[in-house]
PDB file of C-alpha atoms in Angstrom:
ATOM      1  CA  UNK A1189     183.157  80.658-109.127  1.00 89.00           C
ATOM      2  CA  UNK A1190     179.926  82.570-108.488  1.00 91.00           C
ATOM      3  CA  UNK A1191     178.859  79.904-106.009  1.00 93.00           C
ATOM      4  CA  UNK A1192     182.098  80.273-104.039  1.00 95.00           C
ATOM      5  CA  UNK A1193     181.674  84.035-103.842  1.00 96.00           C
ATOM      6  CA  UNK A1194     178.040  83.606-102.781  1.00 96.00           C
ATOM      7  CA  UNK A1195     179.044  81.069-100.118  1.00 96.00           C
ATOM      8  CA  UNK A1196     181.778  83.310 -98.761  1.00 97.00           C
ATOM      9  CA  UNK A1197     179.378  86.270 -98.663  1.00 97.00           C
ATOM     10  CA  UNK A1198     176.675  84.257 -96.892  1.00 97.00           C
ATOM     11  CA  UNK A1199     179.233  82.972 -94.400  1.00 97.00           C
ATOM     12  CA  UNK A1200     180.603  86.439 -93.731  1.00 97.00           C
ATOM     13  CA  UNK A1201     177.152  87.891 -93.042  1.00 97.00           C
ATOM     14  CA  UNK A1202     176.406  85.003 -90.684  1.00 97.00           C
ATOM     15  CA  UNK A1203     179.757  85.625 -88.978  1.00 97.00           C
ATOM     16  CA  UNK A1204     178.765  89.209 -88.250  1.00 95.00           C
ATOM     17  CA  UNK A1205     175.400  88.123 -86.837  1.00 96.00           C
ATOM     18  CA  UNK A1206     176.990  85.378 -84.765  1.00 94.00           C
ATOM     19  CA  UNK A1207     179.629  87.788 -83.454  1.00 91.00           C
ATOM     20  CA  UNK A1208     176.923  90.092 -82.168  1.00 91.00           C
ATOM     21  CA  UNK A1209     175.134  87.209 -80.448  1.00 91.00           C
ATOM     22  CA  UNK A1210     178.280  85.738 -78.891  1.00 86.00           C
ATOM     23  CA  UNK A1211     179.423  89.172 -77.757  1.00 83.00           C
ATOM     24  CA  UNK A1212     176.089  89.643 -76.013  1.00 85.00           C
ATOM     25  CA  UNK A1213     176.472  86.263 -74.318  1.00 82.00           C
ATOM     26  CA  UNK A1214     180.058  86.918 -73.203  1.00 78.00           C
ATOM     27  CA  UNK A1215     179.271  90.308 -71.699  1.00 78.00           C
ATOM     28  CA  UNK A1216     176.104  88.988 -70.089  1.00 80.00           C
ATOM     29  CA  UNK A1217     177.861  85.962 -68.621  1.00 72.00           C
ATOM     30  CA  UNK A1218     181.102  87.729 -67.722  1.00 66.00           C
ATOM     31  CA  UNK A1219     180.686  86.873 -64.041  1.00 67.00           C
ATOM     32  CA  UNK A1220     179.766  83.240 -64.682  1.00 68.00           C
ATOM     33  CA  UNK A1221     182.090  80.626 -63.266  1.00 71.00           C
ATOM     34  CA  UNK A1222     182.585  78.972 -66.655  1.00 65.00           C
ATOM     35  CA  UNK A1223     183.780  82.215 -68.268  1.00 67.00           C
ATOM     36  CA  UNK A1224     186.058  83.002 -65.330  1.00 71.00           C
ATOM     37  CA  UNK A1225     187.542  79.507 -65.662  1.00 74.00           C
ATOM     38  CA  UNK A1226     188.660  80.235 -69.254  1.00 75.00           C
ATOM     39  CA  UNK A1227     189.254  83.993 -69.159  1.00 73.00           C
ATOM     40  CA  UNK A1228     191.013  85.877 -66.382  1.00 73.00           C
ATOM     41  CA  UNK A1229     188.855  88.449 -64.602  1.00 73.00           C
ATOM     42  CA  UNK A1230     191.279  91.293 -65.348  1.00 79.00           C
ATOM     43  CA  UNK A1231     190.998  90.792 -69.144  1.00 77.00           C
ATOM     44  CA  UNK A1232     188.869  93.636 -70.515  1.00 78.00           C
ATOM     45  CA  UNK A1233     185.628  92.614 -72.204  1.00 73.00           C
ATOM     46  CA  UNK A1234     186.313  94.432 -75.491  1.00 78.00           C
ATOM     47  CA  UNK A1235     189.576  92.504 -75.819  1.00 83.00           C
ATOM     48  CA  UNK A1236     187.546  89.299 -75.972  1.00 79.00           C
ATOM     49  CA  UNK A1237     185.842  90.567 -79.122  1.00 81.00           C
ATOM     50  CA  UNK A1238     188.963  90.093 -81.253  1.00 87.00           C
ATOM     51  CA  UNK A1239     189.195  86.285 -80.959  1.00 88.00           C
ATOM     52  CA  UNK A1240     185.396  85.966 -81.066  1.00 84.00           C
ATOM     53  CA  UNK A1241     185.165  87.922 -84.313  1.00 88.00           C
ATOM     54  CA  UNK A1242     188.159  86.144 -85.840  1.00 94.00           C
ATOM     55  CA  UNK A1243     186.915  82.654 -85.008  1.00 94.00           C
ATOM     56  CA  UNK A1244     183.411  83.499 -86.152  1.00 94.00           C
ATOM     57  CA  UNK A1245     184.575  84.822 -89.518  1.00 96.00           C
ATOM     58  CA  UNK A1246     186.863  81.848 -90.146  1.00 97.00           C
ATOM     59  CA  UNK A1247     184.238  79.288 -89.174  1.00 97.00           C
ATOM     60  CA  UNK A1248     181.289  80.790 -91.064  1.00 97.00           C
ATOM     61  CA  UNK A1249     183.224  81.594 -94.239  1.00 98.00           C
ATOM     62  CA  UNK A1250     184.468  77.997 -94.197  1.00 98.00           C
ATOM     63  CA  UNK A1251     180.864  76.766 -93.820  1.00 97.00           C
ATOM     64  CA  UNK A1252     179.823  79.042 -96.688  1.00 97.00           C
ATOM     65  CA  UNK A1253     182.595  77.799 -98.957  1.00 97.00           C
ATOM     66  CA  UNK A1254     181.854  74.156 -98.162  1.00 97.00           C
ATOM     67  CA  UNK A1255     178.153  74.780 -98.863  1.00 96.00           C
ATOM     68  CA  UNK A1256     179.030  76.374-102.193  1.00 95.00           C
ATOM     69  CA  UNK A1257     181.307  73.496-103.130  1.00 96.00           C
ATOM     70  CA  UNK A1258     178.572  70.990-102.292  1.00 94.00           C
ATOM     71  CA  UNK A1259     176.114  73.057-104.330  1.00 93.00           C
ATOM     72  CA  UNK A1260     178.408  73.024-107.353  1.00 93.00           C
ATOM     73  CA  UNK A1261     179.788  69.480-107.138  1.00 93.00           C
ATOM     74  CA  UNK A1262     176.351  67.921-106.586  1.00 90.00           C
ATOM     75  CA  UNK A1263     175.011  70.121-109.398  1.00 87.00           C
ATOM     76  CA  UNK A1264     172.099  71.198-107.229  1.00 83.00           C
ATOM     77  CA  UNK A1265     171.523  74.206-109.456  1.00 81.00           C
ATOM     78  CA  UNK A1266     170.199  71.793-112.082  1.00 79.00           C
ATOM     79  CA  UNK A1267     167.610  70.389-109.665  1.00 76.00           C
ATOM     80  CA  UNK A1268     163.974  71.433-109.748  1.00 77.00           C
ATOM     81  CA  UNK A1269     163.020  74.954-108.749  1.00 82.00           C
ATOM     82  CA  UNK A1270     160.806  75.391-105.736  1.00 78.00           C
ATOM     83  CA  UNK A1271     160.295  77.253-102.506  1.00 78.00           C
ATOM     84  CA  UNK A1272     161.247  80.471-104.352  1.00 81.00           C
ATOM     85  CA  UNK A1273     164.721  79.049-104.912  1.00 86.00           C
ATOM     86  CA  UNK A1274     166.591  77.780-107.964  1.00 88.00           C
ATOM     87  CA  UNK A1275     167.190  74.529-106.059  1.00 88.00           C
ATOM     88  CA  UNK A1276     164.450  73.235-103.783  1.00 89.00           C
ATOM     89  CA  UNK A1277     166.648  70.359-102.612  1.00 90.00           C
ATOM     90  CA  UNK A1278     169.448  72.670-101.488  1.00 91.00           C
ATOM     91  CA  UNK A1279     166.960  74.976 -99.771  1.00 92.00           C
ATOM     92  CA  UNK A1280     165.432  72.091 -97.818  1.00 93.00           C
ATOM     93  CA  UNK A1281     168.907  70.915 -96.793  1.00 93.00           C
ATOM     94  CA  UNK A1282     169.774  74.469 -95.676  1.00 94.00           C
ATOM     95  CA  UNK A1283     166.540  74.701 -93.668  1.00 95.00           C
ATOM     96  CA  UNK A1284     167.263  71.430 -91.875  1.00 96.00           C
ATOM     97  CA  UNK A1285     170.876  72.327 -91.119  1.00 96.00           C
ATOM     98  CA  UNK A1286     169.864  75.796 -89.925  1.00 95.00           C
ATOM     99  CA  UNK A1287     166.938  74.809 -87.729  1.00 96.00           C
ATOM    100  CA  UNK A1288     168.482  71.710 -86.115  1.00 96.00           C
ATOM    101  CA  UNK A1289     171.115  73.622 -84.097  1.00 95.00           C
ATOM    102  CA  UNK A1290     168.545  76.282 -83.188  1.00 95.00           C
ATOM    103  CA  UNK A1291     166.187  73.615 -81.849  1.00 96.00           C
ATOM    104  CA  UNK A1292     168.986  71.929 -79.886  1.00 96.00           C
ATOM    105  CA  UNK A1293     170.143  75.230 -78.388  1.00 94.00           C
ATOM    106  CA  UNK A1294     166.519  76.129 -77.656  1.00 95.00           C
ATOM    107  CA  UNK A1295     166.178  72.922 -75.658  1.00 96.00           C
ATOM    108  CA  UNK A1296     169.443  73.487 -73.775  1.00 93.00           C
ATOM    109  CA  UNK A1297     168.908  77.220 -73.133  1.00 88.00           C
ATOM    110  CA  UNK A1298     165.200  77.965 -73.528  1.00 94.00           C
ATOM    111  CA  UNK A1299     165.501  81.487 -72.088  1.00 91.00           C
ATOM    112  CA  UNK A1300     167.485  82.513 -75.166  1.00 90.00           C
ATOM    113  CA  UNK A1301     165.017  81.126 -77.713  1.00 94.00           C
ATOM    114  CA  UNK A1302     164.797  84.558 -79.322  1.00 95.00           C
ATOM    115  CA  UNK A1303     168.535  84.576 -80.047  1.00 94.00           C
ATOM    116  CA  UNK A1304     168.547  81.094 -81.570  1.00 95.00           C
ATOM    117  CA  UNK A1305     165.576  82.053 -83.746  1.00 96.00           C
ATOM    118  CA  UNK A1306     167.259  85.328 -84.730  1.00 96.00           C
ATOM    119  CA  UNK A1307     170.292  83.361 -85.926  1.00 96.00           C
ATOM    120  CA  UNK A1308     168.407  80.509 -87.623  1.00 97.00           C
ATOM    121  CA  UNK A1309     166.189  82.704 -89.806  1.00 97.00           C
ATOM    122  CA  UNK A1310     169.038  84.597 -91.518  1.00 97.00           C
ATOM    123  CA  UNK A1311     170.974  81.336 -91.862  1.00 97.00           C
ATOM    124  CA  UNK A1312     168.064  79.803 -93.759  1.00 96.00           C
ATOM    125  CA  UNK A1313     167.751  82.913 -95.899  1.00 95.00           C
ATOM    126  CA  UNK A1314     171.448  83.249 -96.657  1.00 96.00           C
ATOM    127  CA  UNK A1315     172.268  79.620 -97.339  1.00 96.00           C
ATOM    128  CA  UNK A1316     168.866  78.430 -98.578  1.00 93.00           C
ATOM    129  CA  UNK A1317     167.939  81.269-100.912  1.00 93.00           C
ATOM    130  CA  UNK A1318     170.732  83.806-101.269  1.00 94.00           C
ATOM    131  CA  UNK A1319     173.459  81.303-102.153  1.00 94.00           C
ATOM    132  CA  UNK A1320     171.513  79.480-104.921  1.00 93.00           C
ATOM    133  CA  UNK A1321     170.215  82.731-106.421  1.00 92.00           C
ATOM    134  CA  UNK A1322     173.636  84.346-106.497  1.00 92.00           C
ATOM    135  CA  UNK A1323     175.347  81.136-107.654  1.00 88.00           C
ATOM    136  CA  UNK A1324     173.090  81.047-110.701  1.00 81.00           C
ATOM    137  CA  UNK A1325     174.239  84.449-111.925  1.00 72.00           C
TER     138      UNK A1325
END
């Protein structure tokens, strides 16, 4: 049960960080043709925050819960300690799954490398270290 709570907490924190990043992108790209194709021009920007926040919370909490279930079912807490984590294997998996999307997005949109890095680092910390530490309590 502790792992599920830790996963939900990690997912919720990532949802808040992602919401800030996506909000920045939506307001910055409000005049872009792609955004105008999906969202009418007369829709106020703050109104777009509601579905962004809702989708972000649902998606990241789901990711957190799935990560916690994998952690528990695979009994990764019983694996060897390492990398300042109760489960070195889970931490390495979290690092790979956090950095891979950041690298892909960095290749597609290199001007926003700072944003992808700012999202990948907390993701590694939350899912790679926070979740196993809190799950072991």
